[in-house]
């Protein structure tokens, strides 16, 4: 079901104590407020259970930022989708460009992760996006379509309907550069058209497509006012209530 969503991605920030404090503060700040979007916080693995334990789950969903591409066993350092689900988290961010670039996550690996996330009742927030050279050479639409096709288009309609997508142009991540509202809308509309071609209009119209990449309190309203932008995946600006709350309230 298409929803407005504002999801924070804390990345590798905050000690356990700092993370729990931030989650509690956000929970407090949202108390009594009527929101026009779902709020999610994507924390490091070690925070998941504690954060899930202190937030009002009717207001704040908890996401992992990754899960293993294996079910269980001798994979030192990995965390399975079942383990993530057992913490009380209900979402998992998959395919973030930092994981694709620094941890060599291929479309095939991501396909496995998506499968395992769904098998364990987690909602994947699946990230796609082009690097600067791909945009400058005019290949950005094909790149994004290819990422979606390679990791998601084997899913049944029923399973695809559970996915949240996030378009994050890599050139706008952590650089302070944001896609303009028009560039975001153009890509989101293209993604929705790609989904129509594969899964039909009803599923495409019901898919939430978030924008990520240096979204913040000053550009959120304009980005979210686009018809095909259903919210944001927020990096640095999710690390403090004073920066995150105005983005949530931009809806
Ligand atoms: C950013 O905005 O920096 C992000 O990568 C959000 O996931």
Tab-separated table of C-alpha atoms and ligand atoms in Angstrom:
chain	number	residue	atom	x	y	z
A	1	UNK	CA	0.000	0.000	0.000
A	2	UNK	CA	1.477	3.359	-1.039
A	3	UNK	CA	2.300	5.461	1.987
A	4	UNK	CA	4.242	8.594	2.738
A	5	UNK	CA	7.381	7.539	4.581
A	6	UNK	CA	10.240	9.403	6.201
A	7	UNK	CA	13.009	6.934	7.037
A	8	UNK	CA	16.245	7.802	8.798
A	9	UNK	CA	19.473	6.013	7.941
A	10	UNK	CA	21.880	6.486	10.797
A	11	UNK	CA	24.643	4.639	8.918
A	12	UNK	CA	27.605	3.823	11.223
A	13	UNK	CA	26.895	6.532	13.766
A	14	UNK	CA	25.958	6.610	17.458
A	15	UNK	CA	27.014	4.393	20.327
A	16	UNK	CA	24.270	2.202	21.769
A	17	UNK	CA	23.572	4.732	24.516
A	18	UNK	CA	23.484	7.675	22.098
A	19	UNK	CA	21.193	5.774	19.740
A	20	UNK	CA	18.723	4.820	22.463
A	21	UNK	CA	18.687	8.433	23.672
A	22	UNK	CA	17.967	9.685	20.138
A	23	UNK	CA	15.192	7.110	19.677
A	24	UNK	CA	13.629	8.090	23.011
A	25	UNK	CA	13.865	11.793	22.164
A	26	UNK	CA	12.240	11.240	18.783
A	27	UNK	CA	9.528	9.148	20.387
A	28	UNK	CA	8.867	11.951	22.875
A	29	UNK	CA	8.847	14.605	20.131
A	30	UNK	CA	6.227	12.678	18.143
A	31	UNK	CA	3.922	12.060	21.120
A	32	UNK	CA	0.471	13.538	20.604
A	33	UNK	CA	1.278	14.600	17.035
A	34	UNK	CA	-0.847	13.555	14.078
A	35	UNK	CA	1.570	12.650	11.331
A	36	UNK	CA	0.979	12.504	7.589
A	37	UNK	CA	3.716	9.940	7.091
A	38	UNK	CA	5.117	6.755	8.563
A	39	UNK	CA	8.396	7.269	10.396
A	40	UNK	CA	11.198	4.705	10.329
A	41	UNK	CA	14.656	4.751	11.863
A	42	UNK	CA	17.410	2.654	10.335
A	43	UNK	CA	19.958	1.857	13.019
A	44	UNK	CA	23.126	-0.216	13.247
A	45	UNK	CA	22.431	-3.871	14.162
A	46	UNK	CA	23.522	-3.472	17.759
A	47	UNK	CA	20.857	-0.828	18.409
A	48	UNK	CA	17.888	-2.645	16.904
A	49	UNK	CA	16.457	-4.498	19.905
A	50	UNK	CA	16.996	-1.618	22.329
A	51	UNK	CA	15.553	0.976	19.959
A	52	UNK	CA	12.595	-1.273	19.138
A	53	UNK	CA	12.051	-1.568	22.890
A	54	UNK	CA	11.771	2.181	23.542
A	55	UNK	CA	9.742	3.520	20.604
A	56	UNK	CA	5.989	3.524	20.151
A	57	UNK	CA	5.716	1.005	17.320
A	58	UNK	CA	2.486	2.599	16.118
A	59	UNK	CA	4.489	5.725	15.295
A	60	UNK	CA	8.053	4.605	14.606
A	61	UNK	CA	9.179	1.564	12.652
A	62	UNK	CA	12.679	0.201	13.089
A	63	UNK	CA	14.919	-0.823	10.194
A	64	UNK	CA	18.219	-2.635	9.910
A	65	UNK	CA	20.622	-1.246	7.317
A	66	UNK	CA	21.551	-4.648	5.905
A	67	UNK	CA	21.063	-8.383	6.400
A	68	UNK	CA	22.987	-11.470	5.313
A	69	UNK	CA	22.423	-13.244	2.015
A	70	UNK	CA	22.548	-16.591	3.849
A	71	UNK	CA	20.011	-18.208	6.154
A	72	UNK	CA	22.340	-19.136	9.033
A	73	UNK	CA	25.584	-20.918	9.816
A	74	UNK	CA	29.302	-20.329	9.614
A	75	UNK	CA	29.369	-16.737	8.342
A	76	UNK	CA	31.375	-14.905	10.965
A	77	UNK	CA	30.250	-11.344	11.483
A	78	UNK	CA	27.025	-11.642	9.537
A	79	UNK	CA	23.480	-10.987	10.798
A	80	UNK	CA	20.607	-12.914	9.259
A	81	UNK	CA	17.178	-11.618	8.291
A	82	UNK	CA	15.653	-13.908	10.945
A	83	UNK	CA	17.909	-12.331	13.587
A	84	UNK	CA	16.906	-8.837	12.446
A	85	UNK	CA	13.220	-9.781	12.653
A	86	UNK	CA	13.728	-11.244	16.138
A	87	UNK	CA	14.798	-7.796	17.448
A	88	UNK	CA	11.425	-6.221	16.678
A	89	UNK	CA	12.686	-4.442	13.553
A	90	UNK	CA	10.223	-4.688	10.672
A	91	UNK	CA	12.206	-3.097	7.820
A	92	UNK	CA	15.613	-3.602	6.266
A	93	UNK	CA	17.443	-1.158	4.007
A	94	UNK	CA	19.028	-3.141	1.163
A	95	UNK	CA	21.254	-2.155	-1.732
A	96	UNK	CA	22.386	1.200	-0.368
A	97	UNK	CA	25.066	2.551	-2.691
A	98	UNK	CA	27.610	2.475	0.139
A	99	UNK	CA	27.053	-1.284	0.477
A	100	UNK	CA	27.177	-1.783	-3.275
A	101	UNK	CA	30.412	0.223	-3.556
A	102	UNK	CA	32.354	-0.636	-0.390
A	103	UNK	CA	31.104	-4.168	0.315
A	104	UNK	CA	30.742	-5.287	-3.285
A	105	UNK	CA	27.074	-6.208	-3.067
A	106	UNK	CA	26.080	-7.406	-6.503
A	107	UNK	CA	22.550	-7.569	-7.926
A	108	UNK	CA	22.591	-11.353	-7.326
A	109	UNK	CA	23.590	-10.986	-3.670
A	110	UNK	CA	20.898	-8.337	-3.228
A	111	UNK	CA	18.328	-10.631	-4.786
A	112	UNK	CA	19.108	-13.220	-2.090
A	113	UNK	CA	18.908	-10.603	0.652
A	114	UNK	CA	15.530	-9.403	-0.601
A	115	UNK	CA	14.259	-13.003	-0.699
A	116	UNK	CA	15.415	-13.706	2.863
A	117	UNK	CA	14.051	-10.409	4.151
A	118	UNK	CA	10.624	-11.185	2.705
A	119	UNK	CA	10.736	-14.788	3.960
A	120	UNK	CA	11.263	-13.383	7.453
A	121	UNK	CA	8.471	-10.842	7.277
A	122	UNK	CA	10.724	-7.798	6.865
A	123	UNK	CA	9.879	-5.000	4.446
A	124	UNK	CA	12.881	-4.243	2.235
A	125	UNK	CA	13.631	-0.585	1.529
A	126	UNK	CA	15.493	-1.235	-1.690
A	127	UNK	CA	17.892	1.484	-2.856
A	128	UNK	CA	18.800	2.288	-6.440
A	129	UNK	CA	20.686	5.162	-8.001
A	130	UNK	CA	23.275	6.182	-10.553
A	131	UNK	CA	26.776	7.579	-10.121
A	132	UNK	CA	27.704	10.981	-11.541
A	133	UNK	CA	29.311	9.677	-14.747
A	134	UNK	CA	26.193	7.654	-15.513
A	135	UNK	CA	24.011	10.739	-15.147
A	136	UNK	CA	26.361	12.900	-17.153
A	137	UNK	CA	26.451	10.365	-19.968
A	138	UNK	CA	22.648	10.186	-19.987
A	139	UNK	CA	22.579	6.537	-18.827
A	140	UNK	CA	20.887	7.149	-15.496
A	141	UNK	CA	17.459	5.816	-16.474
A	142	UNK	CA	18.878	2.578	-17.874
A	143	UNK	CA	21.141	2.093	-14.841
A	144	UNK	CA	18.282	2.467	-12.368
A	145	UNK	CA	15.987	0.264	-14.433
A	146	UNK	CA	18.755	-2.353	-14.605
A	147	UNK	CA	19.222	-2.325	-10.815
A	148	UNK	CA	15.506	-2.836	-10.240
A	149	UNK	CA	15.210	-5.507	-12.908
A	150	UNK	CA	18.268	-7.452	-11.753
A	151	UNK	CA	17.343	-7.748	-8.082
A	152	UNK	CA	13.562	-7.452	-7.920
A	153	UNK	CA	11.870	-8.496	-11.137
A	154	UNK	CA	11.948	-12.204	-10.303
A	155	UNK	CA	9.556	-11.489	-7.433
A	156	UNK	CA	5.920	-12.444	-7.747
A	157	UNK	CA	3.436	-9.550	-7.835
A	158	UNK	CA	2.394	-10.452	-4.316
A	159	UNK	CA	5.974	-10.169	-3.041
A	160	UNK	CA	6.849	-7.094	-5.084
A	161	UNK	CA	3.875	-5.321	-3.535
A	162	UNK	CA	5.705	-5.517	-0.169
A	163	UNK	CA	8.780	-3.583	-1.383
A	164	UNK	CA	9.543	0.080	-0.678
A	165	UNK	CA	11.932	1.677	-3.185
A	166	UNK	CA	14.398	4.470	-2.523
A	167	UNK	CA	15.998	6.446	-5.329
A	168	UNK	CA	19.345	7.754	-4.132
A	169	UNK	CA	21.510	9.362	-6.803
A	170	UNK	CA	25.009	8.433	-5.632
A	171	UNK	CA	26.339	11.889	-6.547
A	172	UNK	CA	23.969	13.381	-3.975
A	173	UNK	CA	24.892	11.134	-1.047
A	174	UNK	CA	26.977	12.788	1.623
A	175	UNK	CA	28.027	15.479	-0.855
A	176	UNK	CA	25.538	18.150	0.136
A	177	UNK	CA	24.281	18.100	-3.481
A	178	UNK	CA	20.611	17.266	-3.875
A	179	UNK	CA	18.793	16.308	-7.016
A	180	UNK	CA	16.441	19.152	-7.878
A	181	UNK	CA	12.778	18.490	-7.219
A	182	UNK	CA	12.353	18.149	-11.003
A	183	UNK	CA	15.193	15.652	-11.343
A	184	UNK	CA	13.746	13.597	-8.476
A	185	UNK	CA	10.234	13.663	-9.927
A	186	UNK	CA	11.524	12.743	-13.383
A	187	UNK	CA	13.330	9.647	-12.078
A	188	UNK	CA	10.515	8.626	-9.723
A	189	UNK	CA	7.995	8.860	-12.582
A	190	UNK	CA	10.336	6.767	-14.730
A	191	UNK	CA	10.640	4.149	-11.972
A	192	UNK	CA	6.857	4.004	-11.617
A	193	UNK	CA	6.498	3.583	-15.383
A	194	UNK	CA	9.046	0.735	-15.237
A	195	UNK	CA	6.939	-0.914	-12.527
A	196	UNK	CA	3.750	-0.482	-14.585
A	197	UNK	CA	5.394	-2.330	-17.480
A	198	UNK	CA	6.325	-5.285	-15.268
A	199	UNK	CA	3.651	-5.472	-12.563
A	200	UNK	CA	0.807	-3.318	-13.869
A	201	UNK	CA	-0.643	0.013	-12.833
A	202	UNK	CA	-2.244	-1.031	-9.568
A	203	UNK	CA	0.973	-2.356	-8.018
A	204	UNK	CA	3.027	0.535	-9.457
A	205	UNK	CA	0.578	3.086	-8.066
A	206	UNK	CA	0.730	1.392	-4.680
A	207	UNK	CA	4.528	1.348	-4.392
A	208	UNK	CA	6.151	3.950	-2.145
A	209	UNK	CA	9.213	5.484	-3.796
A	210	UNK	CA	11.401	7.516	-1.447
A	211	UNK	CA	14.049	10.045	-2.387
A	212	UNK	CA	17.440	9.958	-0.676
A	213	UNK	CA	20.597	11.961	-1.045
A	214	UNK	CA	21.257	15.017	1.112
A	215	UNK	CA	17.560	15.554	1.770
A	216	UNK	CA	17.094	17.898	4.711
A	217	UNK	CA	14.676	20.264	6.415
A	218	UNK	CA	15.127	22.975	3.805
A	219	UNK	CA	14.509	20.884	0.685
A	220	UNK	CA	12.112	18.210	2.018
A	221	UNK	CA	8.883	20.112	1.393
A	222	UNK	CA	9.716	20.804	-2.226
A	223	UNK	CA	10.907	17.245	-2.857
A	224	UNK	CA	7.861	15.683	-1.172
A	225	UNK	CA	5.424	17.890	-3.071
A	226	UNK	CA	6.163	15.936	-6.259
A	227	UNK	CA	3.432	13.493	-7.234
A	228	UNK	CA	5.792	10.494	-7.464
A	229	UNK	CA	7.975	11.255	-4.439
A	230	UNK	CA	6.467	9.456	-1.460
A	231	UNK	CA	8.987	10.492	1.140
A	232	UNK	CA	12.642	10.367	1.965
A	233	UNK	CA	15.505	8.169	3.099
A	234	UNK	CA	17.446	10.598	5.213
A	235	UNK	CA	21.136	10.296	6.115
A	236	UNK	CA	22.905	12.939	8.212
A	237	UNK	CA	19.737	14.899	8.908
A	238	UNK	CA	18.263	11.902	10.776
A	239	UNK	CA	20.971	12.044	13.449
A	240	UNK	CA	19.260	14.673	15.602
A	241	UNK	CA	15.604	15.286	16.461
A	242	UNK	CA	15.938	18.990	15.672
A	243	UNK	CA	16.946	18.152	12.080
A	244	UNK	CA	14.738	15.075	11.558
A	245	UNK	CA	11.442	16.381	12.962
A	246	UNK	CA	11.045	19.218	10.421
A	247	UNK	CA	11.506	16.650	7.632
A	248	UNK	CA	8.784	14.449	9.123
A	249	UNK	CA	6.601	17.534	9.425
A	250	UNK	CA	7.281	18.523	5.818
A	251	UNK	CA	4.350	16.205	4.939
B	1	LIG	C1	22.056	10.187	2.489
B	1	LIG	O1	21.160	11.021	2.383
B	1	LIG	O2	23.227	10.499	2.670
B	1	LIG	C2	21.745	8.763	2.410
B	1	LIG	O3	22.570	8.004	1.961
B	1	LIG	C3	20.467	8.262	2.935
B	1	LIG	O4	20.415	6.872	2.902
